XYZ file of C-alpha atoms in Angstrom:
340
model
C -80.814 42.099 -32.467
C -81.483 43.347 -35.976
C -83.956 41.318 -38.394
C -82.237 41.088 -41.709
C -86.060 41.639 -43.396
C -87.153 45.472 -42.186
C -84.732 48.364 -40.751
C -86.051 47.627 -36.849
C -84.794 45.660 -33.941
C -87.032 42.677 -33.915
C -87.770 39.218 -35.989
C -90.455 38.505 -38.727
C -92.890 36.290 -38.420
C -95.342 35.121 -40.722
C -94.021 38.352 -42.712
C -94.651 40.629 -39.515
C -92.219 41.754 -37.245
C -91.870 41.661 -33.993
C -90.126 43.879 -31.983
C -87.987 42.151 -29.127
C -88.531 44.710 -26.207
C -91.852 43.470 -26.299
C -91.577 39.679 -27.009
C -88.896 38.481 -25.660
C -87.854 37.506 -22.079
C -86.408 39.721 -19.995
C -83.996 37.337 -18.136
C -80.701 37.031 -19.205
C -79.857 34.534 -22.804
C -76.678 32.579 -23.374
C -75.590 34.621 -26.254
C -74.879 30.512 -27.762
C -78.792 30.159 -26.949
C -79.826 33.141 -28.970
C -77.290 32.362 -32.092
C -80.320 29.165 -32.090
C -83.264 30.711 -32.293
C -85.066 31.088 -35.103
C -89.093 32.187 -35.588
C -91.317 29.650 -36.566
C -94.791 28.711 -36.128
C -96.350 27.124 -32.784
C -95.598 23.382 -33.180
C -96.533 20.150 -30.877
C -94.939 16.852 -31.607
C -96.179 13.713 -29.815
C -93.361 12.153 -28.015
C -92.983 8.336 -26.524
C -95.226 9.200 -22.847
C -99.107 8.749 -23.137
C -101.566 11.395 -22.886
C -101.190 12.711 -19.341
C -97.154 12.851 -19.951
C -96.410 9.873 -18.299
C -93.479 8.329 -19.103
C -92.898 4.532 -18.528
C -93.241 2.828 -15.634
C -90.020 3.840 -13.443
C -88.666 6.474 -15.657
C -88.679 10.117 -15.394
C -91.416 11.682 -17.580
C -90.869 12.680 -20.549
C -93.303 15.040 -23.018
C -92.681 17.493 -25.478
C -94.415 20.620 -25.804
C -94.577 23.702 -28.075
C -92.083 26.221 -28.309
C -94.178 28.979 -30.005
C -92.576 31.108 -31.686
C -89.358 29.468 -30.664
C -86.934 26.706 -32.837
C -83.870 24.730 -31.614
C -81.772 22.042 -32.847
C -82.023 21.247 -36.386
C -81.016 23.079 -39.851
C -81.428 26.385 -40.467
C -84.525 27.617 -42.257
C -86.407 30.944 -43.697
C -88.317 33.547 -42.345
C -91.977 33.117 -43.702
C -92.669 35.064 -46.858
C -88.963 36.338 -46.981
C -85.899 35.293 -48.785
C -83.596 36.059 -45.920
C -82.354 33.455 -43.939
C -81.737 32.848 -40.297
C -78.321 32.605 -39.099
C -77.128 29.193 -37.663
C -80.802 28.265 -36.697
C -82.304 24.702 -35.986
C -85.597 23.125 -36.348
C -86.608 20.777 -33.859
C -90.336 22.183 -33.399
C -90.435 21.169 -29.805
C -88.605 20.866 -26.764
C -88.273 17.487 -24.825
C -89.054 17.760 -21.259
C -87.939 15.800 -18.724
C -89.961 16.094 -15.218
C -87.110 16.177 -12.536
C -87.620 16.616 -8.250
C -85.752 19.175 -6.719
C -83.163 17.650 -4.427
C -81.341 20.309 -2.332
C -81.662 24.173 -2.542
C -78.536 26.079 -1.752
C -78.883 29.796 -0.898
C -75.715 32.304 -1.008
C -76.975 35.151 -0.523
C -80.437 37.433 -1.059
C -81.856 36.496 -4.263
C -78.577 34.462 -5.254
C -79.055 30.688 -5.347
C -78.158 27.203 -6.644
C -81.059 24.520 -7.391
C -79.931 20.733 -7.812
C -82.109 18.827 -9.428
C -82.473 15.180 -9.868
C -83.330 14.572 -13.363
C -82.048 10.935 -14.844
C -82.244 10.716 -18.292
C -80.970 14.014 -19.919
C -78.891 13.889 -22.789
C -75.118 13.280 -22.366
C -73.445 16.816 -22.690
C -70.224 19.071 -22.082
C -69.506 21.197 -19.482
C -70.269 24.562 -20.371
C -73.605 24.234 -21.858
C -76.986 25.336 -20.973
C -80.521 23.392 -20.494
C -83.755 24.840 -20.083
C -85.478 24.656 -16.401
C -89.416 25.334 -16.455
C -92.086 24.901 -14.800
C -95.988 24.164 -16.067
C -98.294 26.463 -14.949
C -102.258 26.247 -15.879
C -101.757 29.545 -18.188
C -98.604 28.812 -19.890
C -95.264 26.601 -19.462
C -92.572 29.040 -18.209
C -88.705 28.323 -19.026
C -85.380 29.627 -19.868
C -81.985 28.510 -20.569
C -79.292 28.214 -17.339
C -75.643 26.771 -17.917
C -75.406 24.086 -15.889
C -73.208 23.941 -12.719
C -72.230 20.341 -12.829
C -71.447 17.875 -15.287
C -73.656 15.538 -16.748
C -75.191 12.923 -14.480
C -78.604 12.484 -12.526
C -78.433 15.406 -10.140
C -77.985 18.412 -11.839
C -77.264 21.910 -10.758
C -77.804 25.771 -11.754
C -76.669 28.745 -10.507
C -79.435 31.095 -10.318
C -79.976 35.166 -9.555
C -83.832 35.977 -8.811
C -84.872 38.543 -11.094
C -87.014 41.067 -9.098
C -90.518 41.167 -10.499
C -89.137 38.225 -13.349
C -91.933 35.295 -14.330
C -89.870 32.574 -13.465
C -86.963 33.180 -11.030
C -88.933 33.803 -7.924
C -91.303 31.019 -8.292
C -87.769 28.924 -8.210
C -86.734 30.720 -5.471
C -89.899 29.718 -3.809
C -89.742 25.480 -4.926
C -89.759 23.029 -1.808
C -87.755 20.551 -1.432
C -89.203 17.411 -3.677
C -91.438 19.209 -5.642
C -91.061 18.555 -9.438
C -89.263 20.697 -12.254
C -89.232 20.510 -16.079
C -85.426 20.193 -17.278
C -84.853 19.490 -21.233
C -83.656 16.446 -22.446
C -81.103 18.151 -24.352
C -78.650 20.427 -23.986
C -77.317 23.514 -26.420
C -74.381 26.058 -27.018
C -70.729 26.119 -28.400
C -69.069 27.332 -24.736
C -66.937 24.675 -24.367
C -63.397 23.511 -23.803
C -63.812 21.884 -27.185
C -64.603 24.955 -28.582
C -61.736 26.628 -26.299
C -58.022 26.893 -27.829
C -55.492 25.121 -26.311
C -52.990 27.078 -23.938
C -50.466 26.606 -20.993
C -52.944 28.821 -18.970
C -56.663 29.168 -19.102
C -58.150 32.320 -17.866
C -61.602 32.312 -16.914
C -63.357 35.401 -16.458
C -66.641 35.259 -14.989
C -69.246 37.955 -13.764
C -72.523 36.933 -11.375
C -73.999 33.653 -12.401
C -71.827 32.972 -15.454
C -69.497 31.132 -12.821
C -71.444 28.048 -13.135
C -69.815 26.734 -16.268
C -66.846 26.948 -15.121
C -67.726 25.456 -11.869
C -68.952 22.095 -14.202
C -65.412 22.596 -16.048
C -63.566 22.215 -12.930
C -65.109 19.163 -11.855
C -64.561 17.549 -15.092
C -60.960 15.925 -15.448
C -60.501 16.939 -19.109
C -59.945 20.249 -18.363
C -56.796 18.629 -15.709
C -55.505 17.351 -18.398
C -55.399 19.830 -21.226
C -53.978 23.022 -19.010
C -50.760 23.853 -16.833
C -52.593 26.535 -14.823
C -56.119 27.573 -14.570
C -56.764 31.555 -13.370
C -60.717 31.780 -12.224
C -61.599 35.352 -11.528
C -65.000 36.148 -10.637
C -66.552 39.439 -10.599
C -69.433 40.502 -8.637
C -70.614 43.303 -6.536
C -70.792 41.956 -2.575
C -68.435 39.878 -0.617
C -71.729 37.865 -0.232
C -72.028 36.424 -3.189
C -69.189 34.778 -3.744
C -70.199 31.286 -4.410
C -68.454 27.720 -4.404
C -65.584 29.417 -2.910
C -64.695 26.274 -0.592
C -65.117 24.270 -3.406
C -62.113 26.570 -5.214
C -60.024 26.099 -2.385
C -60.189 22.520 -2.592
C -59.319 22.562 -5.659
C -56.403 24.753 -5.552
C -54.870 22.359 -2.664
C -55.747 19.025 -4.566
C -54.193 19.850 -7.347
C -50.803 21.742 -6.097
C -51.593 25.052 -6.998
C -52.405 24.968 -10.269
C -55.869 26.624 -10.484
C -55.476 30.048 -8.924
C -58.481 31.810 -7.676
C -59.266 35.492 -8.050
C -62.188 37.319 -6.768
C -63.112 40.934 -7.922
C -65.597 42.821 -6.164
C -66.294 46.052 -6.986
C -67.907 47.374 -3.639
C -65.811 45.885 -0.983
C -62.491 44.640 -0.690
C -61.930 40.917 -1.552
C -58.849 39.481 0.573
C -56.401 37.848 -1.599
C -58.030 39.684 -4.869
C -59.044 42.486 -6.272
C -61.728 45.758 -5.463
C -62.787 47.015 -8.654
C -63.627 45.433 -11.511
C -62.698 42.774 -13.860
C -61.308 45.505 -16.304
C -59.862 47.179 -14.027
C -58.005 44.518 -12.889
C -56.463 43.918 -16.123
C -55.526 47.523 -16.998
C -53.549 47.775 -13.453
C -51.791 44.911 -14.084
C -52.751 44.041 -10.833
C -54.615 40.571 -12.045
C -51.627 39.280 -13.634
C -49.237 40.269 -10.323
C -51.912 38.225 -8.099
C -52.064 34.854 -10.530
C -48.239 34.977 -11.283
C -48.864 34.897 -15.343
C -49.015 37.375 -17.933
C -52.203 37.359 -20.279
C -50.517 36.904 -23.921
C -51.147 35.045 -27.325
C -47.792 32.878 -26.844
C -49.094 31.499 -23.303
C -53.017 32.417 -22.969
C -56.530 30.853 -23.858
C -59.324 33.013 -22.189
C -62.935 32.531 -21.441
C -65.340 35.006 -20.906
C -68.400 34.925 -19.657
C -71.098 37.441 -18.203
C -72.342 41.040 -17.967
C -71.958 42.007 -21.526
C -70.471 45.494 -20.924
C -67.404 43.494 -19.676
C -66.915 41.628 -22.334
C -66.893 44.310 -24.674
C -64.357 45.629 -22.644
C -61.882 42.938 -21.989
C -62.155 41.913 -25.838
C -60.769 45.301 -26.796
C -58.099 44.840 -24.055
C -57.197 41.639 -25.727
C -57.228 42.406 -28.558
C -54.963 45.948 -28.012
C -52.919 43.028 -26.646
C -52.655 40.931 -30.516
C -55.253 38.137 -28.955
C -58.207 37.685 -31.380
C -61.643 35.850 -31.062
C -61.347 31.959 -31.707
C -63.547 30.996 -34.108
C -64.024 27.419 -36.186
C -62.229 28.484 -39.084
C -60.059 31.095 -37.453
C -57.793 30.526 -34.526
C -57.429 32.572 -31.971
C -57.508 33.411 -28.385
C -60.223 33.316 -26.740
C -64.004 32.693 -26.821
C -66.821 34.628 -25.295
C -70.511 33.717 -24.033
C -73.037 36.951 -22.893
C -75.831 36.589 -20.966
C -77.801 39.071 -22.361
């Protein structure tokens, strides 16, 4: 990510900048996450809990806390002592936390895992969308943004990959059953259906984790009602983690055939899909034989979410095919979310 106010990769600050290979998390970003960041200066806002971050009697707590050099929700504003501004950025100084329990810990395979988390009072929000998930420590508040698995209610879930030698994955990987977890109040990014064009069939493309907003799509009813057929192809590396796959199935059956599942794995052979990868898939011809539909401007929306190398990949296929990136003010095809 270039700054617009010096020639390197990095962000100014207080007229400095700062180089992101050395400031900024190595886990994997919603690319709709990092289109709302903006630098800033280390802010803390009171919020309605007393001093110990109690909320009321009965209710979850609730406390806000300082982001650092961090900014979300809100208008965009400047860099300090430059004239060029941020792109899309907000400026609510701190993040609302709500203290949730965790309720059920699902493992799928090594180092692949979903967390559900009771949390009541979060912020209505659409399927697709990400919250942040931390956890106080005595040095320093730890968090980073997840798309969550389900929709919105009390118990909420995330699809998680533990990042060897990462600050805050394997301390999730290690939470007990009850013990508490910081989930924000509200929730960001543009991946949505209502941010999706409207098709006969939805294709969503999916590598590793970035299943899980589909998986909250699919258990919504609005996306029932605004598609014919729904193709979910998921692309990962192991037979072993393929996640939610029962719940797929069910889905499939309970709703005659209309979503068709698709896995892709690229070292083994997936029965009833595809061994390669998602690309590769395409390119064959292959995907299109397996899900009975042809990927094409006249029938197709497409979502695409994941390793970043694939996307760049399957939005040049697209767009060899006359499909083009939907944007606000420019209809198109199909919309795109990286992780990193």
């Amino acid at each position: 990510m270039r700054c617009r106010c010096c020639t390197s990769h990095g962000i100014a600050v207080a007229g400095r900048c700062v180089n992101f290979s050395r400031n900024w998390p190595r886990h994997p970003f919603p690319e709709s996450y990092r289109r709302n960041i903006c630098p800033s200066r280390s802010t803390r806002s009171r919020s309605s809990s007393d001093s110990n971050g109690n909320g009321p009697k009965g209710t979850s707590a609730k406390r806000s806390r300082g982001l650092g050099s961090v900014t979300i929700a809100g208008s965009c504003i400047e860099h300090p002592a430059t004239t060029s501004p941020c792109i899309g950025f907000e400026t609510d100084m701190a993040i609302q936390w709500i203290t949730g329990t965790l309720r059920n810990r699902k493992v799928w395979s090594d180092g692949l895992f979903t967390l559900t988390i009771h949390c009541p009072g979060v912020l209505e929000f659409e399927p697709g969308q990400f919250l942040q998930v931390g956890l106080p420590l005595p040095e320093k508040h730890l968090h980073r943004p997840y798309s969550v698995a389900s929709p919105h209610g009390d118990d909420l879930e995330f699809f998680i990959v533990r990042v060897e030698n990462g600050e805050l994955t394997p301390k999730l990987w290690d939470l007990e059953i009850g013990q508490e977890i910081d989930v924000s109040e509200k929730a960001t990014g543009g991946f949505t259906l209502s941010h999706t064009p409207r098709a006969k069939v939805l294709w969503l493309l999916g590598t590793g984790t970035g299943l899980a907003p589909y998986i909250a799509m699919l258990r919504d009813p609005k996306i029932w009602d605004t598609y014919e057929r729904i193709v979910l192809v998921h692309g990962v590396r192991f037979l072993a983690d393929l996640a939610y796959t029962d719940e797929l199935e069910r889905y499939s059956k309970a709703y005659d055939g209309r979503l068709i599942f698709v896995p892709v794995v690229s070292r083994a052979l997936a029965a009833h899909g595809f061994q390669g990868r998602i690309t590769q898939a395409i390119e064959s011809g292959k995907l299109e034989q397996i899900a009975g539909e042809r990927i094409c401007p006249e029938t197709s929306a497409v979502m695409m979410c994941g390793n970043p190398q694939m996307l760049d990949d399957v939005e040049q296929l697209l767009n060899d095919r006359g499909m083009r990136k939907h944007r606000r003010n420019e209809p198109g095809h199909y919309v795109v979310e990286r992780y990193w």
